Short mmCIF file of C-alpha atoms and ligand atoms in Angstrom, two decimals:
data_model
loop_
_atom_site.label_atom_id
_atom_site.label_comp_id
_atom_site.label_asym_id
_atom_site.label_seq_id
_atom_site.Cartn_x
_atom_site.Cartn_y
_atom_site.Cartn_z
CA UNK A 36 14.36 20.31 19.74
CA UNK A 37 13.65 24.20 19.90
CA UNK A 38 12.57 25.48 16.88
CA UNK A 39 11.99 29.17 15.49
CA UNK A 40 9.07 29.76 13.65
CA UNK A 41 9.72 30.49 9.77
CA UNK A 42 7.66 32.58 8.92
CA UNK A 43 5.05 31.52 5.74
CA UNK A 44 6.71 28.29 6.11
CA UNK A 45 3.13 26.06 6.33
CA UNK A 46 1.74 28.34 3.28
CA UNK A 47 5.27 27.92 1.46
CA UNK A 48 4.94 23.95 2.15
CA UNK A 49 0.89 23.73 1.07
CA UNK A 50 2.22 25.66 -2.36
CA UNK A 51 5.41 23.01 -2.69
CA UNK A 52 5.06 20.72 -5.84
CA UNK A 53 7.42 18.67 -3.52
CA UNK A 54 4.95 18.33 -0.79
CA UNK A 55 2.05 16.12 -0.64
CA UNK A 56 -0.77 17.67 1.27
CA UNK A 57 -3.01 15.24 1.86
CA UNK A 58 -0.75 12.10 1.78
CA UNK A 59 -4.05 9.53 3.51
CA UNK A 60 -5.44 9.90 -0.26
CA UNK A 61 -2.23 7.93 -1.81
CA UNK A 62 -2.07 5.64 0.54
CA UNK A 63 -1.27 2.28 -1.37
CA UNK A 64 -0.95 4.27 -4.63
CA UNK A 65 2.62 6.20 -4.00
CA UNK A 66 3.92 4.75 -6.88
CA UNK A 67 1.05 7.11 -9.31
CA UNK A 68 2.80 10.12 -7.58
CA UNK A 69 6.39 8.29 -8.99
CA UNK A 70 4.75 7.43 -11.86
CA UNK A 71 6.94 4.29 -11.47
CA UNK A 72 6.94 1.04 -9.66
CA UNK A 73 10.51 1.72 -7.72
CA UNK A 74 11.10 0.69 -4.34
CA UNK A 75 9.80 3.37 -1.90
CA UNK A 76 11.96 4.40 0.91
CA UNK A 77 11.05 7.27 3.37
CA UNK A 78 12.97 8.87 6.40
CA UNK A 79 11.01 9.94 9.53
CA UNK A 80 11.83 13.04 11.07
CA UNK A 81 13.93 13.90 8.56
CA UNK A 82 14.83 17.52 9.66
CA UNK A 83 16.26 19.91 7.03
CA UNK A 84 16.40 16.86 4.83
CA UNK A 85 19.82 16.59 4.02
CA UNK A 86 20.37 13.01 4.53
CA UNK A 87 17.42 11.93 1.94
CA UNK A 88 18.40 14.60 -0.65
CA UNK A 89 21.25 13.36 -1.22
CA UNK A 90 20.34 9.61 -0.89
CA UNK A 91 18.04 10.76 -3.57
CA UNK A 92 20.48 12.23 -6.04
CA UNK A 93 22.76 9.42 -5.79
CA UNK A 94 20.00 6.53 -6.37
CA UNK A 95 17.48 7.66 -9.03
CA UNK A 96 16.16 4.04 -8.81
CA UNK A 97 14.80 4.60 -5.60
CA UNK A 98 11.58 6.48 -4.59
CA UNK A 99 11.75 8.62 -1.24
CA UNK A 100 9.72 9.98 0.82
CA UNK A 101 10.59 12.37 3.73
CA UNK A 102 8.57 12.86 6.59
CA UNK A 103 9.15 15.76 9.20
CA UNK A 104 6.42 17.07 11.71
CA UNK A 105 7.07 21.08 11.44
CA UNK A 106 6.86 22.99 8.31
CA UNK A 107 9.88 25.38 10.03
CA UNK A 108 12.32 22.52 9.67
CA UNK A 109 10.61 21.38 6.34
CA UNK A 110 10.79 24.61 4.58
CA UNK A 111 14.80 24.06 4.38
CA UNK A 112 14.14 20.96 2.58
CA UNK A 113 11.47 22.17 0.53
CA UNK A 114 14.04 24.81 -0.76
CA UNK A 115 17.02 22.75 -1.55
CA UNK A 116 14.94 20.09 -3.43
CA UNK A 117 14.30 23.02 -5.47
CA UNK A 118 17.70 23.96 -7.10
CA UNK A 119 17.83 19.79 -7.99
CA UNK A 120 16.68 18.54 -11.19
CA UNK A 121 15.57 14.82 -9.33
CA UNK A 122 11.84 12.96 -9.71
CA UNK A 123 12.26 10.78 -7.07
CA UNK A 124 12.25 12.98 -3.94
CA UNK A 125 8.87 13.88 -2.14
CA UNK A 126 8.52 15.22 1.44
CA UNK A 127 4.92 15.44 3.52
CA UNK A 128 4.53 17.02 6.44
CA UNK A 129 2.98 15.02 9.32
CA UNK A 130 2.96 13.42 12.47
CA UNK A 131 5.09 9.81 12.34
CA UNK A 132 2.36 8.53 14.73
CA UNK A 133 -0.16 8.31 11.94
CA UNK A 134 2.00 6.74 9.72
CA UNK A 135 -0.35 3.48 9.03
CA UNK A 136 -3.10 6.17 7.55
CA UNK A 137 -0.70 7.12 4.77
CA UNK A 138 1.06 3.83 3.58
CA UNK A 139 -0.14 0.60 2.91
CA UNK A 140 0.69 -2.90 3.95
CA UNK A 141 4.55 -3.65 2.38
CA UNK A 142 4.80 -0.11 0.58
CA UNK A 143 7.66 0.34 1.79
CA UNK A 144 10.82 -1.09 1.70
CA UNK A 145 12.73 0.81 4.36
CA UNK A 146 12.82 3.41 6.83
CA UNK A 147 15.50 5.13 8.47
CA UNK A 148 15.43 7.48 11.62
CA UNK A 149 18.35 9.62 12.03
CA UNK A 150 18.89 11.01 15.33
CA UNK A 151 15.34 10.67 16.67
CA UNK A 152 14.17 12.84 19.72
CA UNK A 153 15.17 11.21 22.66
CA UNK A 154 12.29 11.96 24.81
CA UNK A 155 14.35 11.12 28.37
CA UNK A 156 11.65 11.04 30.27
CA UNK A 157 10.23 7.84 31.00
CA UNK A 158 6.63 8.49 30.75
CA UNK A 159 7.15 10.09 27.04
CA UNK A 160 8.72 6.14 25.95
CA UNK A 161 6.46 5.66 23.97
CA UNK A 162 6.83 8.78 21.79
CA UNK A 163 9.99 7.49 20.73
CA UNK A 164 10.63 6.41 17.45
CA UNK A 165 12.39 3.22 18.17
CA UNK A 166 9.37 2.67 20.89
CA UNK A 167 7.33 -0.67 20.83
CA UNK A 168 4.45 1.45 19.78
CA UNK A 169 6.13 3.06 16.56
CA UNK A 170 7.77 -0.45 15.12
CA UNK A 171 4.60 -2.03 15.59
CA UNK A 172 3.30 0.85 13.30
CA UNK A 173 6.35 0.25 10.97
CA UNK A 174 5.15 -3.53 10.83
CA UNK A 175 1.93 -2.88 9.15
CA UNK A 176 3.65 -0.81 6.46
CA UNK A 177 7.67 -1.84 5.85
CA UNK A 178 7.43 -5.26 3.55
CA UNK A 179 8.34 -8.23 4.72
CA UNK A 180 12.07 -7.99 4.17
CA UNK A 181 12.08 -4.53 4.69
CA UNK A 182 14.88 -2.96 6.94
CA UNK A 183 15.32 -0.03 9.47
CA UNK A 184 18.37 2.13 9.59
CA UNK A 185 18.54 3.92 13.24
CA UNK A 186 21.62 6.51 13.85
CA UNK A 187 22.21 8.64 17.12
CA UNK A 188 24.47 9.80 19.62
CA UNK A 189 22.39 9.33 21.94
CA UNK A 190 23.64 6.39 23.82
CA UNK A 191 20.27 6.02 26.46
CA UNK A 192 18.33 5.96 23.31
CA UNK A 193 20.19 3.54 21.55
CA UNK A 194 20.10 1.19 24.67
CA UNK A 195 16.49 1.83 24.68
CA UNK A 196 16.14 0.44 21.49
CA UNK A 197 18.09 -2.12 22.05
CA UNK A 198 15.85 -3.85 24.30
CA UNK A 199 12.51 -2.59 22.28
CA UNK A 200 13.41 -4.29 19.57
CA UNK A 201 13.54 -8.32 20.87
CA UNK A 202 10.53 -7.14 22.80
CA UNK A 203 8.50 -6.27 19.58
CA UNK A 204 9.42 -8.95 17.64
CA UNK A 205 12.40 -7.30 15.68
CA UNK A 206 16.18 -8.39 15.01
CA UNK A 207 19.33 -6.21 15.28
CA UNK A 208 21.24 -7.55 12.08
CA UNK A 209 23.95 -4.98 11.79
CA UNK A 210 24.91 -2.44 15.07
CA UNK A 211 28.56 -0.19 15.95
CA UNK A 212 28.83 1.55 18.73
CA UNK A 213 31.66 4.06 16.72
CA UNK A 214 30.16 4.29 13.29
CA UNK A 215 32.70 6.90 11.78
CA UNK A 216 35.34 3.93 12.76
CA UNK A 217 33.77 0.77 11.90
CA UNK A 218 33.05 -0.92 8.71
CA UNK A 219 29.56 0.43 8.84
CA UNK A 220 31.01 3.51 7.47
CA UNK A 221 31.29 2.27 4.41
CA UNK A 222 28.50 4.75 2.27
CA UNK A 223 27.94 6.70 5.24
CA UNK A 224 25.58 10.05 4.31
CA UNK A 225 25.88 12.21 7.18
CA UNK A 226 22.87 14.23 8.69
CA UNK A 227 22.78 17.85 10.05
CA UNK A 228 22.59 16.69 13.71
CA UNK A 229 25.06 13.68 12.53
CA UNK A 230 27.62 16.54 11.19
CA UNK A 231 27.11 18.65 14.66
CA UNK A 232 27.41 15.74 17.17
CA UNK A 233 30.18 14.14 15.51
CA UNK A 234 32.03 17.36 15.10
CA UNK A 235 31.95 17.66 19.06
CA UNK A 236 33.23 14.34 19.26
CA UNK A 237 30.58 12.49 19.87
CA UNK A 238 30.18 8.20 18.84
CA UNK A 239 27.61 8.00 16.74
CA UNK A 240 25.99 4.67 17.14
CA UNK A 241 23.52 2.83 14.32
CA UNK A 242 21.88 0.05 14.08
CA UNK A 243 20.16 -1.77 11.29
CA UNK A 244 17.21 -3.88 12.40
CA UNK A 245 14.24 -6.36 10.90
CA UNK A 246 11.47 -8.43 11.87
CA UNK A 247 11.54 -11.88 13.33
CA UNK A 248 10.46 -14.47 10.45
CA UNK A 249 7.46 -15.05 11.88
CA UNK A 250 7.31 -18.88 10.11
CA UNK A 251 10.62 -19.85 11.42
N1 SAM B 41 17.11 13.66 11.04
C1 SAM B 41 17.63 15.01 11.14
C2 SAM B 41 19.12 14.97 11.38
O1 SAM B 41 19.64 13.91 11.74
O2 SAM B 41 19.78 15.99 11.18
C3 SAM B 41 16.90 15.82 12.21
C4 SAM B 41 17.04 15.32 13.62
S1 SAM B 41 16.05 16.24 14.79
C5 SAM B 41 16.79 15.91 16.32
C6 SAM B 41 14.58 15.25 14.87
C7 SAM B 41 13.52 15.65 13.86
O3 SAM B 41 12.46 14.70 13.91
C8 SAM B 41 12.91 17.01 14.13
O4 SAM B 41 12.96 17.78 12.94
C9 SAM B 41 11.48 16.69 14.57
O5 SAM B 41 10.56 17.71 14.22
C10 SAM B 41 11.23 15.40 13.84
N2 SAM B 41 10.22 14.54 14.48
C11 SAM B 41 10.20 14.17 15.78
N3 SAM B 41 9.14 13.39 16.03
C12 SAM B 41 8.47 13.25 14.87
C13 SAM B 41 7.29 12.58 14.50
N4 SAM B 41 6.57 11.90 15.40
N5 SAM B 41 6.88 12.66 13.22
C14 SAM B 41 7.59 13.36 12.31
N6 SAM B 41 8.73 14.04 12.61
C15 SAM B 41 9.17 13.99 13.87
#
């Protein structure tokens, strides 16, 4: 994704009281910045952070954290979560590849990744979200019965994930190929990029995936 430079945006996000700034230091101990022992769910390169606002707004009893790389992108975010009168929204800015330094073992209870970069080319795999290398990060984090929610258009991604996740010791439970016409839709938030590529008449695929019960 191509991205303009906003401006103050990394002094705007260091100011935020919605930002965390140094999010290894409450690592195991989200639920002090809560002050509550709710689930915690967080979103990975969440964008403008449309899709976890409102999650947010309409489940109170939820914690959530959003997670985007660049404070241009995270600025929007930090802005809108502004006008809303919510205590259960928090975003940090950061690298998803470091994930493991910043939540503990079952902190979390799921993740979704809405329309990841796709990173086509082959020697970049790994930098995908859905990669090998990222669910074994989610695995040291995302409790037991924890689940991941995975939307895109992007149908070489999707396949890719398809096959990472048997080889990484994951289960697809739930998957649609057409989510706007399947019963998946039921509850269906839509993202920026989820608005854009569906608008041009895209499929939007999704799948919801957990780990193999490693005593069965
Ligand atoms: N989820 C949003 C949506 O559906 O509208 C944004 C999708 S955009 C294509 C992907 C976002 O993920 C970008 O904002 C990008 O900066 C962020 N991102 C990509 N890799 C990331 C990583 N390793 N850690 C954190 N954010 C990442």
């Amino acid at each position: 994704m191509r991205l303009r430079n906003v401006k103050g945006s990394r002094e705007a996000i260091a100011d935020s009281e919605y930002t965390v700034s140094s999010p290894e230091e409450q690592k195991g101990r989200w639920n002090h910045i809560f002050a509550n022992e709710n689930p915690v769910h967080i979103e990975i390169g969440m964008g403008k952070g449309r899709f976890i606002t409102e999650l947010a707004v309409m489940h109170p009893e939820i914690n959530f954290i959003g997670i985007e790389k660049y404070s241009s992108v995270l600025v929007r975010a930090v802005d809108k979560r502004k006008e809303l009168d919510i205590n259960n929204l928090m975003f940090v800015r950061m690298d998803a590849e470091y994930i493991e330094n910043v939540f503990a073992e079952n902190e979390v209870s799921k993740i979704y990744l809405n329309f990841s970069d796709p990173w086509p080319k082959d020697r970049h795999a790994k930098r995908r979200l859905t990669s090998r290398q990222f669910l074994a990060r989610y695995d040291k984090i995302l409790k037991r019965d924890g689940t991941i929610e995975f939307k895109t258009d992007n149908r070489d991604l999707f396949d890719f994930s398809m096959e990472e996740v048997p080889a990484a010791g994951w289960s697809v439970i739930e998957y649609t190929y057409n989510l706007h016409d399947s019963q998946m839709a039921v509850g269906n938030i839509m993202t920026e990029y989820e608005e854009r590529f569906s608008s041009m008449g895209n499929p939007i695929h999704k799948m919801v995936i957990k780990r193999n019960d490693k005593s069965a």
